[in-house]
Structure formats: structure tokens, C-alpha cells
Coordinates of N, CA and C in Angstrom, one line a residue:
M357 N -66.5 -69.0 87.6 CA -66.6 -70.2 86.7 C -65.7 -69.8 85.4
T358 N -64.9 -70.8 85.0 CA -64.0 -70.6 83.8 C -64.9 -70.6 82.6
D359 N -64.5 -69.7 81.7 CA -65.2 -69.6 80.4 C -64.5 -70.5 79.4
P360 N -65.1 -71.6 79.0 CA -64.5 -72.6 78.1 C -64.0 -72.0 76.8
A361 N -64.8 -71.1 76.2 CA -64.5 -70.4 75.0 C -63.2 -69.6 75.1
R362 N -63.1 -68.9 76.3 CA -62.0 -68.1 76.5 C -60.7 -68.9 76.7
T363 N -60.8 -70.0 77.3 CA -59.7 -71.0 77.5 C -59.2 -71.5 76.2
E364 N -60.2 -71.9 75.3 CA -59.8 -72.4 74.0 C -59.1 -71.3 73.2
A365 N -59.6 -70.1 73.3 CA -59.0 -69.0 72.5 C -57.5 -68.7 73.0
E366 N -57.3 -68.8 74.3 CA -56.0 -68.6 74.9 C -55.0 -69.8 74.4
R367 N -55.6 -71.0 74.3 CA -54.8 -72.1 73.9 C -54.4 -72.0 72.4
V368 N -55.4 -71.5 71.6 CA -55.1 -71.3 70.2 C -54.1 -70.2 70.0
A369 N -54.2 -69.1 70.7 CA -53.3 -68.0 70.6 C -51.9 -68.4 71.0
E370 N -51.8 -69.2 72.1 CA -50.5 -69.7 72.5 C -49.8 -70.6 71.4
S371 N -50.6 -71.4 70.8 CA -50.1 -72.3 69.8 C -49.6 -71.6 68.6
L372 N -50.4 -70.6 68.1 CA -50.1 -69.8 66.9 C -48.8 -69.0 67.2
R373 N -48.8 -68.4 68.4 CA -47.7 -67.5 68.8 C -46.4 -68.3 68.8
A374 N -46.4 -69.5 69.3 CA -45.2 -70.3 69.3 C -44.8 -70.7 67.9
E375 N -45.7 -71.0 67.0 CA -45.4 -71.3 65.7 C -44.8 -70.1 64.9
I376 N -45.3 -68.9 65.2 CA -44.8 -67.7 64.5 C -43.4 -67.4 65.0
I377 N -43.2 -67.5 66.3 CA -41.9 -67.2 66.9 C -40.8 -68.2 66.4
A378 N -41.2 -69.5 66.3 CA -40.3 -70.5 65.7 C -40.2 -70.5 64.2
R379 N -41.0 -69.6 63.6 CA -41.0 -69.5 62.1 C -41.5 -70.7 61.4
T380 N -42.3 -71.5 62.1 CA -43.0 -72.6 61.5 C -44.1 -72.0 60.5
R381 N -44.7 -70.9 61.0 CA -45.5 -70.0 60.1 C -44.7 -68.8 59.7
L382 N -44.4 -68.7 58.5 CA -43.4 -67.7 58.0 C -44.1 -66.4 57.8
P383 N -43.3 -65.3 57.9 CA -43.9 -63.9 57.6 C -44.5 -63.9 56.3
G384 N -45.7 -63.3 56.2 CA -46.5 -63.2 55.0 C -47.4 -64.3 54.7
S385 N -47.3 -65.4 55.5 CA -48.2 -66.6 55.2 C -49.6 -66.3 55.8
R386 N -50.6 -66.7 55.0 CA -52.0 -66.4 55.4 C -52.4 -67.3 56.5
L387 N -53.3 -66.8 57.4 CA -53.9 -67.6 58.5 C -55.4 -67.7 58.2
I388 N -55.7 -68.9 57.9 CA -57.1 -69.2 57.5 C -57.9 -69.8 58.7
E389 N -58.9 -69.2 59.1 CA -59.6 -69.7 60.3 C -60.0 -71.1 60.2
R390 N -60.7 -71.5 59.2 CA -61.2 -72.9 59.1 C -60.0 -73.9 59.1
T391 N -58.9 -73.6 58.5 CA -57.8 -74.5 58.4 C -57.2 -74.6 59.8
I392 N -57.0 -73.5 60.5 CA -56.4 -73.6 61.8 C -57.4 -74.3 62.8
A393 N -58.7 -74.1 62.6 CA -59.7 -74.7 63.5 C -59.6 -76.3 63.3
A394 N -59.4 -76.7 62.1 CA -59.3 -78.1 61.8 C -58.0 -78.7 62.4
E395 N -56.9 -78.0 62.2 CA -55.6 -78.4 62.7 C -55.6 -78.6 64.3
L396 N -56.3 -77.7 64.9 CA -56.3 -77.7 66.4 C -57.5 -78.3 67.0
G397 N -58.4 -78.7 66.2 CA -59.6 -79.5 66.7 C -60.5 -78.6 67.5
V398 N -60.7 -77.3 67.1 CA -61.6 -76.4 67.7 C -62.6 -75.8 66.7
S399 N -63.5 -75.0 67.2 CA -64.4 -74.3 66.3 C -63.7 -73.0 65.8
R400 N -64.3 -72.3 64.9 CA -63.7 -71.1 64.3 C -63.8 -69.9 65.3
L401 N -64.7 -69.9 66.2 CA -64.8 -68.8 67.1 C -63.6 -68.6 68.0
P402 N -63.0 -69.6 68.7 CA -61.8 -69.3 69.4 C -60.6 -68.9 68.5
V403 N -60.6 -69.4 67.3 CA -59.5 -69.1 66.4 C -59.6 -67.6 66.0
R404 N -60.9 -67.1 65.8 CA -61.1 -65.7 65.5 C -60.6 -64.8 66.6
D405 N -61.0 -65.3 67.9 CA -60.6 -64.5 69.0 C -59.1 -64.5 69.2
A406 N -58.5 -65.6 69.0 CA -57.0 -65.7 69.1 C -56.3 -64.8 68.1
L407 N -56.8 -64.8 66.9 CA -56.2 -63.9 65.9 C -56.3 -62.4 66.2
R408 N -57.4 -62.1 66.9 CA -57.5 -60.7 67.4 C -56.4 -60.4 68.4
V409 N -56.2 -61.3 69.3 CA -55.2 -61.1 70.3 C -53.8 -61.0 69.7
L410 N -53.5 -61.8 68.7 CA -52.2 -61.7 68.0 C -52.1 -60.5 67.2
E411 N -53.2 -60.0 66.7 CA -53.1 -58.7 65.9 C -52.8 -57.6 66.9
R412 N -53.4 -57.6 68.1 CA -53.1 -56.5 69.1 C -51.6 -56.6 69.5
E413 N -51.0 -57.8 69.5 CA -49.6 -58.0 69.9 C -48.7 -57.6 68.8
G414 N -49.2 -57.5 67.6 CA -48.4 -57.1 66.4 C -47.8 -58.3 65.7
L415 N -48.2 -59.5 66.0 CA -47.7 -60.7 65.3 C -48.3 -60.9 64.0
V416 N -49.6 -60.6 63.8 CA -50.3 -60.8 62.6 C -50.9 -59.4 62.1
E417 N -51.2 -59.3 60.9 CA -51.8 -58.1 60.3 C -52.9 -58.4 59.3
R418 N -53.7 -57.5 59.1 CA -54.8 -57.7 58.0 C -54.2 -57.2 56.7
V419 N -54.4 -58.1 55.7 CA -54.0 -57.8 54.4 C -55.2 -57.9 53.5
G420 N -55.9 -56.8 53.2 CA -57.2 -56.9 52.5 C -58.2 -57.5 53.4
R421 N -58.8 -58.6 53.0 CA -59.8 -59.3 53.8 C -59.2 -60.5 54.5
S422 N -57.9 -60.7 54.3 CA -57.2 -61.8 55.0 C -56.4 -61.4 56.2
I423 N -55.9 -62.4 56.9 CA -55.0 -62.1 58.0 C -53.7 -62.9 57.7
A424 N -52.6 -62.3 57.9 CA -51.3 -63.0 57.6 C -50.3 -62.7 58.7
V425 N -49.3 -63.5 58.8 CA -48.2 -63.3 59.8 C -47.5 -62.0 59.3
R426 N -47.3 -61.1 60.3 CA -46.7 -59.8 60.0 C -45.3 -59.9 59.4
Q427 N -45.1 -59.1 58.4 CA -43.7 -59.0 57.8 C -43.1 -57.7 58.3
L428 N -41.9 -57.8 58.8 CA -41.2 -56.6 59.3 C -40.3 -56.1 58.2
G429 N -40.4 -54.8 57.9 CA -39.6 -54.1 56.9 C -38.3 -53.7 57.5
L430 N -37.4 -53.1 56.7 CA -36.1 -52.7 57.2 C -36.2 -51.7 58.4
R431 N -37.1 -50.7 58.2 CA -37.3 -49.7 59.2 C -37.8 -50.4 60.5
D432 N -38.8 -51.3 60.4 CA -39.3 -52.0 61.6 C -38.2 -52.7 62.3
L433 N -37.4 -53.4 61.6 CA -36.3 -54.2 62.2 C -35.3 -53.3 62.9
G434 N -35.0 -52.1 62.3 CA -34.1 -51.2 62.9 C -34.6 -50.6 64.2
E435 N -35.9 -50.2 64.2 CA -36.5 -49.7 65.4 C -36.7 -50.7 66.5
L436 N -37.0 -51.9 66.1 CA -37.2 -53.0 67.0 C -35.8 -53.4 67.7
A437 N -34.8 -53.4 66.9 CA -33.4 -53.7 67.4 C -33.0 -52.6 68.5
E438 N -33.4 -51.4 68.3 CA -33.1 -50.3 69.2 C -33.7 -50.6 70.6
V439 N -35.0 -51.0 70.5 CA -35.7 -51.3 71.8 C -35.2 -52.5 72.4
S440 N -35.0 -53.6 71.6 CA -34.5 -54.8 72.1 C -33.1 -54.7 72.8
E441 N -32.2 -53.9 72.2 CA -30.9 -53.7 72.8 C -31.1 -53.1 74.2
A442 N -31.9 -52.0 74.3 CA -32.1 -51.3 75.6 C -32.7 -52.3 76.6
F443 N -33.6 -53.1 76.2 CA -34.3 -54.1 77.1 C -33.3 -55.1 77.5
D444 N -32.6 -55.7 76.6 CA -31.6 -56.8 76.9 C -30.5 -56.3 77.8
V445 N -30.1 -55.1 77.7 CA -29.1 -54.5 78.6 C -29.6 -54.5 80.1
V446 N -30.9 -54.1 80.3 CA -31.5 -54.1 81.6 C -31.6 -55.5 82.1
A447 N -32.1 -56.4 81.3 CA -32.3 -57.8 81.7 C -31.0 -58.4 82.1
A448 N -30.0 -58.2 81.3 CA -28.7 -58.9 81.6 C -28.0 -58.3 82.8
R449 N -28.1 -57.0 83.0 CA -27.5 -56.4 84.2 C -28.2 -56.9 85.5
L450 N -29.5 -56.9 85.5 CA -30.3 -57.4 86.6 C -30.0 -58.9 86.9
A451 N -30.0 -59.7 85.8 CA -29.7 -61.1 85.9 C -28.4 -61.4 86.6
A452 N -27.4 -60.6 86.1 CA -26.0 -60.7 86.7 C -26.0 -60.4 88.2
E453 N -26.8 -59.4 88.6 CA -26.8 -59.0 90.0 C -27.7 -59.9 90.9
R454 N -28.7 -60.5 90.3 CA -29.7 -61.2 91.1 C -29.9 -62.7 90.9
R455 N -29.3 -63.3 89.9 CA -29.5 -64.7 89.5 C -29.2 -65.6 90.6
S456 N -30.0 -66.7 90.7 CA -29.7 -67.8 91.6 C -28.9 -68.9 90.9
D457 N -28.4 -69.9 91.6 CA -27.7 -70.9 90.9 C -28.6 -71.7 90.0
A458 N -29.9 -71.9 90.4 CA -30.8 -72.6 89.5 C -31.1 -71.8 88.3
E459 N -31.2 -70.5 88.4 CA -31.5 -69.6 87.2 C -30.3 -69.6 86.3
L460 N -29.1 -69.6 86.9 CA -27.9 -69.7 86.0 C -27.9 -71.0 85.3
A461 N -28.2 -72.1 85.9 CA -28.2 -73.4 85.2 C -29.2 -73.4 84.1
H462 N -30.4 -72.7 84.3 CA -31.4 -72.6 83.3 C -30.9 -71.8 82.1
I463 N -30.2 -70.7 82.3 CA -29.6 -69.9 81.3 C -28.6 -70.7 80.5
R464 N -27.7 -71.4 81.2 CA -26.7 -72.2 80.5 C -27.3 -73.3 79.7
G465 N -28.4 -73.9 80.2 CA -29.0 -75.0 79.4 C -29.7 -74.4 78.2
A466 N -30.3 -73.3 78.4 CA -31.0 -72.6 77.2 C -30.0 -72.2 76.1
Y467 N -28.8 -71.7 76.6 CA -27.8 -71.3 75.6 C -27.3 -72.6 74.9
S468 N -27.1 -73.7 75.6 CA -26.7 -74.9 75.0 C -27.6 -75.4 73.9
E469 N -28.9 -75.2 74.1 CA -29.9 -75.5 73.1 C -29.8 -74.6 71.9
V470 N -29.4 -73.3 72.1 CA -29.2 -72.4 71.0 C -28.0 -72.9 70.1
E471 N -26.9 -73.3 70.8 CA -25.8 -73.8 70.0 C -26.1 -75.1 69.2
A472 N -26.9 -76.0 69.9 CA -27.2 -77.2 69.2 C -28.1 -77.0 68.0
A473 N -29.1 -76.1 68.1 CA -30.0 -75.7 67.0 C -29.3 -75.1 65.9
I474 N -28.3 -74.2 66.2 CA -27.6 -73.6 65.1 C -26.7 -74.6 64.4
A475 N -26.0 -75.5 65.2 CA -25.2 -76.5 64.6 C -26.0 -77.4 63.7
A476 N -27.2 -77.7 64.0 CA -28.1 -78.6 63.2 C -28.7 -77.9 62.0
G477 N -28.5 -76.5 61.9 CA -29.0 -75.8 60.8 C -30.6 -75.7 60.8
D478 N -31.2 -75.9 61.9 CA -32.6 -75.8 62.0 C -33.1 -74.4 62.3
A479 N -33.6 -73.7 61.3 CA -34.0 -72.3 61.5 C -35.1 -72.1 62.5
G480 N -36.1 -73.0 62.4 CA -37.3 -72.9 63.3 C -36.9 -73.1 64.8
E481 N -36.1 -74.2 65.0 CA -35.6 -74.5 66.4 C -34.6 -73.4 66.9
T482 N -33.8 -72.9 66.0 CA -32.9 -71.8 66.4 C -33.7 -70.6 66.9
A483 N -34.7 -70.2 66.1 CA -35.5 -69.0 66.6 C -36.2 -69.3 67.9
R484 N -36.7 -70.5 68.1 CA -37.4 -70.8 69.3 C -36.4 -70.8 70.5
S485 N -35.2 -71.5 70.3 CA -34.3 -71.6 71.4 C -33.6 -70.2 71.7
V486 N -33.4 -69.4 70.7 CA -32.9 -68.0 71.0 C -33.9 -67.2 71.9
L487 N -35.1 -67.3 71.6 CA -36.1 -66.6 72.4 C -36.2 -67.2 73.8
A488 N -36.1 -68.5 73.9 CA -36.2 -69.2 75.2 C -35.0 -68.8 76.1
Y489 N -33.8 -68.7 75.4 CA -32.6 -68.3 76.1 C -32.7 -66.9 76.6
R490 N -33.1 -66.0 75.8 CA -33.3 -64.6 76.2 C -34.4 -64.5 77.3
G491 N -35.4 -65.3 77.2 CA -36.4 -65.4 78.2 C -35.9 -65.8 79.6
A492 N -34.9 -66.8 79.5 CA -34.3 -67.3 80.8 C -33.5 -66.2 81.5
I493 N -32.9 -65.3 80.7 CA -32.1 -64.2 81.2 C -33.1 -63.2 81.9
A494 N -34.2 -62.9 81.1 CA -35.2 -62.0 81.7 C -35.8 -62.6 83.0
D495 N -36.1 -63.9 83.0 CA -36.6 -64.5 84.3 C -35.6 -64.3 85.4
A496 N -34.3 -64.4 85.1 CA -33.3 -64.3 86.2 C -33.2 -62.8 86.7
S497 N -33.8 -61.9 86.0 CA -33.8 -60.5 86.5 C -34.6 -60.3 87.7
R498 N -35.6 -61.2 87.9 CA -36.5 -61.2 89.1 C -37.3 -59.9 89.1
N499 N -37.6 -59.4 87.9 CA -38.4 -58.2 87.8 C -39.6 -58.5 87.0
S500 N -40.8 -58.4 87.6 CA -42.0 -58.9 86.9 C -42.3 -58.1 85.7
F501 N -41.9 -56.8 85.6 CA -42.1 -55.9 84.5 C -41.2 -56.3 83.3
V502 N -40.0 -56.7 83.7 CA -39.0 -57.1 82.7 C -39.5 -58.4 82.0
V503 N -40.0 -59.3 82.8 CA -40.5 -60.6 82.3 C -41.7 -60.3 81.4
E504 N -42.7 -59.5 81.9 CA -43.9 -59.2 81.1 C -43.6 -58.5 79.8
I505 N -42.8 -57.5 79.8 CA -42.5 -56.7 78.6 C -41.6 -57.6 77.7
G506 N -40.7 -58.4 78.3 CA -39.9 -59.3 77.4 C -40.7 -60.3 76.6
T507 N -41.7 -60.8 77.2 CA -42.6 -61.8 76.5 C -43.2 -61.1 75.3
L508 N -43.7 -59.9 75.5 CA -44.4 -59.2 74.4 C -43.3 -58.8 73.3
L509 N -42.2 -58.3 73.8 CA -41.1 -57.9 72.8 C -40.6 -59.0 72.0
R510 N -40.3 -60.2 72.6 CA -39.8 -61.3 71.9 C -40.9 -61.9 70.9
G511 N -42.1 -61.7 71.3 CA -43.2 -62.1 70.3 C -43.2 -61.3 69.1
R512 N -42.9 -60.0 69.3 CA -42.9 -59.1 68.1 C -41.7 -59.4 67.2
E513 N -40.5 -59.7 67.9 CA -39.3 -60.0 67.1 C -39.4 -61.2 66.3
S514 N -40.0 -62.2 66.8 CA -40.1 -63.5 66.1 C -38.6 -64.0 65.7
G515 N -37.7 -63.7 66.5 CA -36.3 -64.2 66.3 C -35.6 -63.4 65.3
A516 N -36.0 -62.2 64.9 CA -35.4 -61.5 63.8 C -34.3 -60.5 64.2
V517 N -34.0 -60.3 65.5 CA -33.1 -59.3 65.8 C -31.7 -59.7 65.9
L518 N -31.4 -60.8 66.6 CA -30.0 -61.2 66.7 C -29.7 -62.4 65.8
A519 N -28.7 -62.3 64.9 CA -28.3 -63.3 64.0 C -27.6 -64.5 64.7
P520 N -27.8 -65.7 64.2 CA -27.2 -66.9 64.9 C -25.7 -66.8 65.0
D521 N -25.0 -66.3 64.0 CA -23.5 -66.2 64.1 C -23.1 -65.2 65.1
V522 N -23.9 -64.2 65.4 CA -23.6 -63.2 66.4 C -23.7 -63.9 67.8
L523 N -24.7 -64.7 68.0 CA -25.0 -65.4 69.2 C -23.9 -66.4 69.5
L524 N -23.4 -67.1 68.5 CA -22.3 -68.0 68.7 C -21.0 -67.3 69.1
E525 N -20.8 -66.1 68.5 CA -19.6 -65.4 68.8 C -19.5 -64.7 70.1
H526 N -20.7 -64.2 70.6 CA -20.7 -63.4 71.8 C -21.6 -64.0 72.9
G527 N -22.4 -65.0 72.6 CA -23.4 -65.4 73.6 C -22.7 -66.1 74.8
R528 N -21.7 -66.9 74.6 CA -21.1 -67.6 75.8 C -20.4 -66.6 76.7
E529 N -19.9 -65.5 76.1 CA -19.2 -64.5 77.0 C -20.3 -63.8 77.9
L530 N -21.5 -63.6 77.3 CA -22.6 -63.0 78.1 C -22.9 -64.0 79.3
V531 N -23.1 -65.2 79.0 CA -23.4 -66.2 80.0 C -22.3 -66.2 81.1
Q532 N -21.1 -66.1 80.7 CA -20.0 -66.1 81.7 C -20.0 -64.9 82.5
A533 N -20.4 -63.7 82.0 CA -20.5 -62.5 82.7 C -21.6 -62.6 83.8
I534 N -22.8 -63.2 83.4 CA -23.9 -63.4 84.3 C -23.4 -64.4 85.4
A535 N -22.7 -65.4 85.0 CA -22.2 -66.4 86.0 C -21.3 -65.7 87.0
A536 N -20.5 -64.8 86.6 CA -19.5 -64.1 87.4 C -20.2 -63.0 88.2
Q537 N -21.5 -62.8 88.0 CA -22.2 -61.7 88.6 C -21.6 -60.3 88.3
D538 N -21.1 -60.2 87.1 CA -20.4 -59.0 86.7 C -21.4 -58.2 85.8
A539 N -22.1 -57.3 86.4 CA -23.2 -56.6 85.7 C -22.6 -55.7 84.6
P540 N -21.5 -54.9 84.9 CA -21.0 -54.1 83.8 C -20.5 -54.9 82.6
A541 N -19.9 -56.0 82.8 CA -19.5 -56.9 81.7 C -20.7 -57.5 81.0
A542 N -21.7 -57.8 81.7 CA -22.9 -58.3 81.0 C -23.5 -57.3 80.1
E543 N -23.5 -56.0 80.5 CA -24.0 -54.9 79.7 C -23.1 -54.8 78.5
R544 N -21.8 -54.8 78.6 CA -20.9 -54.7 77.5 C -21.1 -55.8 76.5
R545 N -21.3 -57.0 76.9 CA -21.5 -58.2 76.0 C -22.8 -58.0 75.2
V546 N -23.9 -57.5 75.8 CA -25.1 -57.3 75.1 C -24.9 -56.2 74.0
R547 N -24.2 -55.1 74.4 CA -24.0 -54.1 73.4 C -23.1 -54.6 72.3
E548 N -22.1 -55.4 72.6 CA -21.3 -56.0 71.5 C -22.1 -56.9 70.6
Q549 N -23.0 -57.6 71.1 CA -23.9 -58.5 70.3 C -24.7 -57.6 69.3
Y550 N -25.3 -56.6 69.8 CA -26.1 -55.8 68.9 C -25.3 -55.0 67.9
G551 N -24.1 -54.5 68.4 CA -23.2 -53.9 67.4 C -22.8 -54.8 66.3
A552 N -22.4 -56.0 66.6 CA -22.0 -57.0 65.6 C -23.2 -57.3 64.7
S553 N -24.4 -57.4 65.3 CA -25.6 -57.7 64.5 C -25.9 -56.6 63.5
R554 N -25.7 -55.3 63.9 CA -26.0 -54.2 63.0 C -25.0 -54.2 61.9
D555 N -23.7 -54.5 62.2 CA -22.7 -54.5 61.2 C -23.0 -55.6 60.1
G556 N -23.4 -56.7 60.6 CA -23.8 -57.8 59.7 C -25.0 -57.5 58.8
F557 N -25.9 -56.8 59.4 CA -27.1 -56.4 58.7 C -26.8 -55.4 57.6
R558 N -25.9 -54.4 57.9 CA -25.5 -53.4 56.9 C -24.8 -54.1 55.7
R559 N -24.0 -55.1 56.0 CA -23.3 -55.8 54.9 C -24.3 -56.6 54.1
E560 N -25.3 -57.2 54.7 CA -26.3 -57.9 53.9 C -27.1 -56.9 53.0
V561 N -27.4 -55.8 53.5 CA -28.2 -54.8 52.8 C -27.4 -54.3 51.6
L562 N -26.1 -54.0 51.8 CA -25.2 -53.5 50.8 C -25.0 -54.5 49.7
A563 N -24.8 -55.8 50.1 CA -24.7 -56.9 49.2 C -25.9 -57.0 48.3
E564 N -27.1 -56.9 48.9 CA -28.3 -57.0 48.2 C -28.5 -55.9 47.2
L565 N -28.1 -54.7 47.6 CA -28.2 -53.5 46.7 C -27.2 -53.7 45.5
E566 N -26.0 -54.1 45.8 CA -25.0 -54.3 44.8 C -25.5 -55.4 43.8
A567 N -26.1 -56.4 44.3 CA -26.6 -57.5 43.4 C -27.7 -56.9 42.4
K568 N -28.6 -56.1 43.0 CA -29.6 -55.5 42.2 C -29.1 -54.5 41.1
V569 N -28.1 -53.7 41.5 CA -27.5 -52.8 40.6 C -26.8 -53.6 39.5
S570 N -26.1 -54.7 39.8 CA -25.4 -55.5 38.8 C -26.4 -56.1 37.9
A571 N -27.5 -56.6 38.4 CA -28.5 -57.3 37.6 C -29.1 -56.3 36.6
T572 N -29.3 -55.0 37.1 CA -29.9 -54.0 36.2 C -29.0 -53.6 35.1
R573 N -27.7 -53.5 35.4 CA -26.7 -53.2 34.4 C -26.6 -54.3 33.3
E574 N -26.6 -55.6 33.8 CA -26.6 -56.7 32.8 C -27.8 -56.7 31.9
A575 N -29.0 -56.4 32.5 CA -30.2 -56.3 31.7 C -30.1 -55.2 30.7
G576 N -29.5 -54.1 31.1 CA -29.3 -52.9 30.1 C -28.4 -53.3 29.0
V577 N -27.3 -54.0 29.2 CA -26.4 -54.4 28.2 C -27.0 -55.3 27.2
R578 N -27.9 -56.2 27.7 CA -28.6 -57.1 26.7 C -29.6 -56.3 25.8

């Protein structure tokens, strides 16, 4: 017999997970049980159970007596990118070797949605479509562990690992490599994406530090 409370908790967890990944609920934002319960038309018990699931997945964290969407620091992002790169290399290689025509069409369609979301400047839709695109590649690997681990990993990332401009520059080449069933080329394209993403991240960090130093100097002059 199906447990109705468990089914509701799963539904709430799925809804919140999707909103966090799409950045509809931003990092640091509080998750209030009664508010979520009212929004989803459920009692507070399945919301509480769903938040426990998301906490185990690393998507939310306890801040004092509250629960909030987890904020990833610089170290977190760096470590996550290392794992994501290794995972995406495996997924892309296997997808290139094993994909069917239907799976290739799914990957192409998912990447087209990424391009459309970036062109529209919709950050939430961009995050959602990027994760869906990477999920399509994982599905094409035809490896159940890749699919399972990929779902958890992308949930942790919440779209934070690969920058949109990097995907526009390198993503289509990755899709072409998978289409050509060229596994070595698919691996190279993934590594190029992450290399470009790391370079861009370093530039952003340096620019931020320079701005802080400049602001400190100006304050000292005054």
C-alpha cells in the first residue's frame, strides 16, 4: 500500500529541488515550512520531510533555527567543479560511444533550449536548461550509475559550475562530437569547457579583489 504522506513529501521535495536548480529560490533564501505548505497546498509534515531530504542532498542547510538554500563558497565551487569535470568526461565519452539517434535528438533539443534561454537573458531558465542538457548526455551514456550520480551532482551544483558564455562557445562542438560518435573529441570538448570556465572564474575573482582594493584606497584618501 502506498504511503500518502511519503508521496506528498516526494512531490514537495521534487518541486523545491527544481526551484533551487532553476534559481527561482536563490542561495541564502529562507525556506519557511508554513509558507511552502500554503504554496503547494499540503500540510507542514511533508514539507518538513522534504526539507530533510534536501538537506541530506546538500541543497539546503540549517542557519541557526532556520533552513535556507545552501550558499556555495569559492572553495565549494572549486571542489565541485573538479568532480563535475571528471563526471562530465565519463558521461560524454560513454554518450559518444553508445547514444542512439533518439538520444542524440534529445541532446540536440536540450542544447537548443540552452541557447534560447541564454539569448533571452533568463537566468532561471538558463540554469534549468543547462542541467537538463547535461542530464540528456548522462542519459545517453546508458549507465545507470552515471544517471543516478549525475542527478545528485547536478542538484548540488544548482547550475553554478559552467558559465553560460562558456556553453555557447564550446557546447555545440561537444554535441557535434557526440553526434560523430568521437569519444576522444567529446572528452576534449568537456575539458575545454571546464578550462575556459576556470579562466573566467579567476578573472572575476581578480576583478572583484581589485575593486575592493580600489574602494579601500579611495576611502583612505577621504
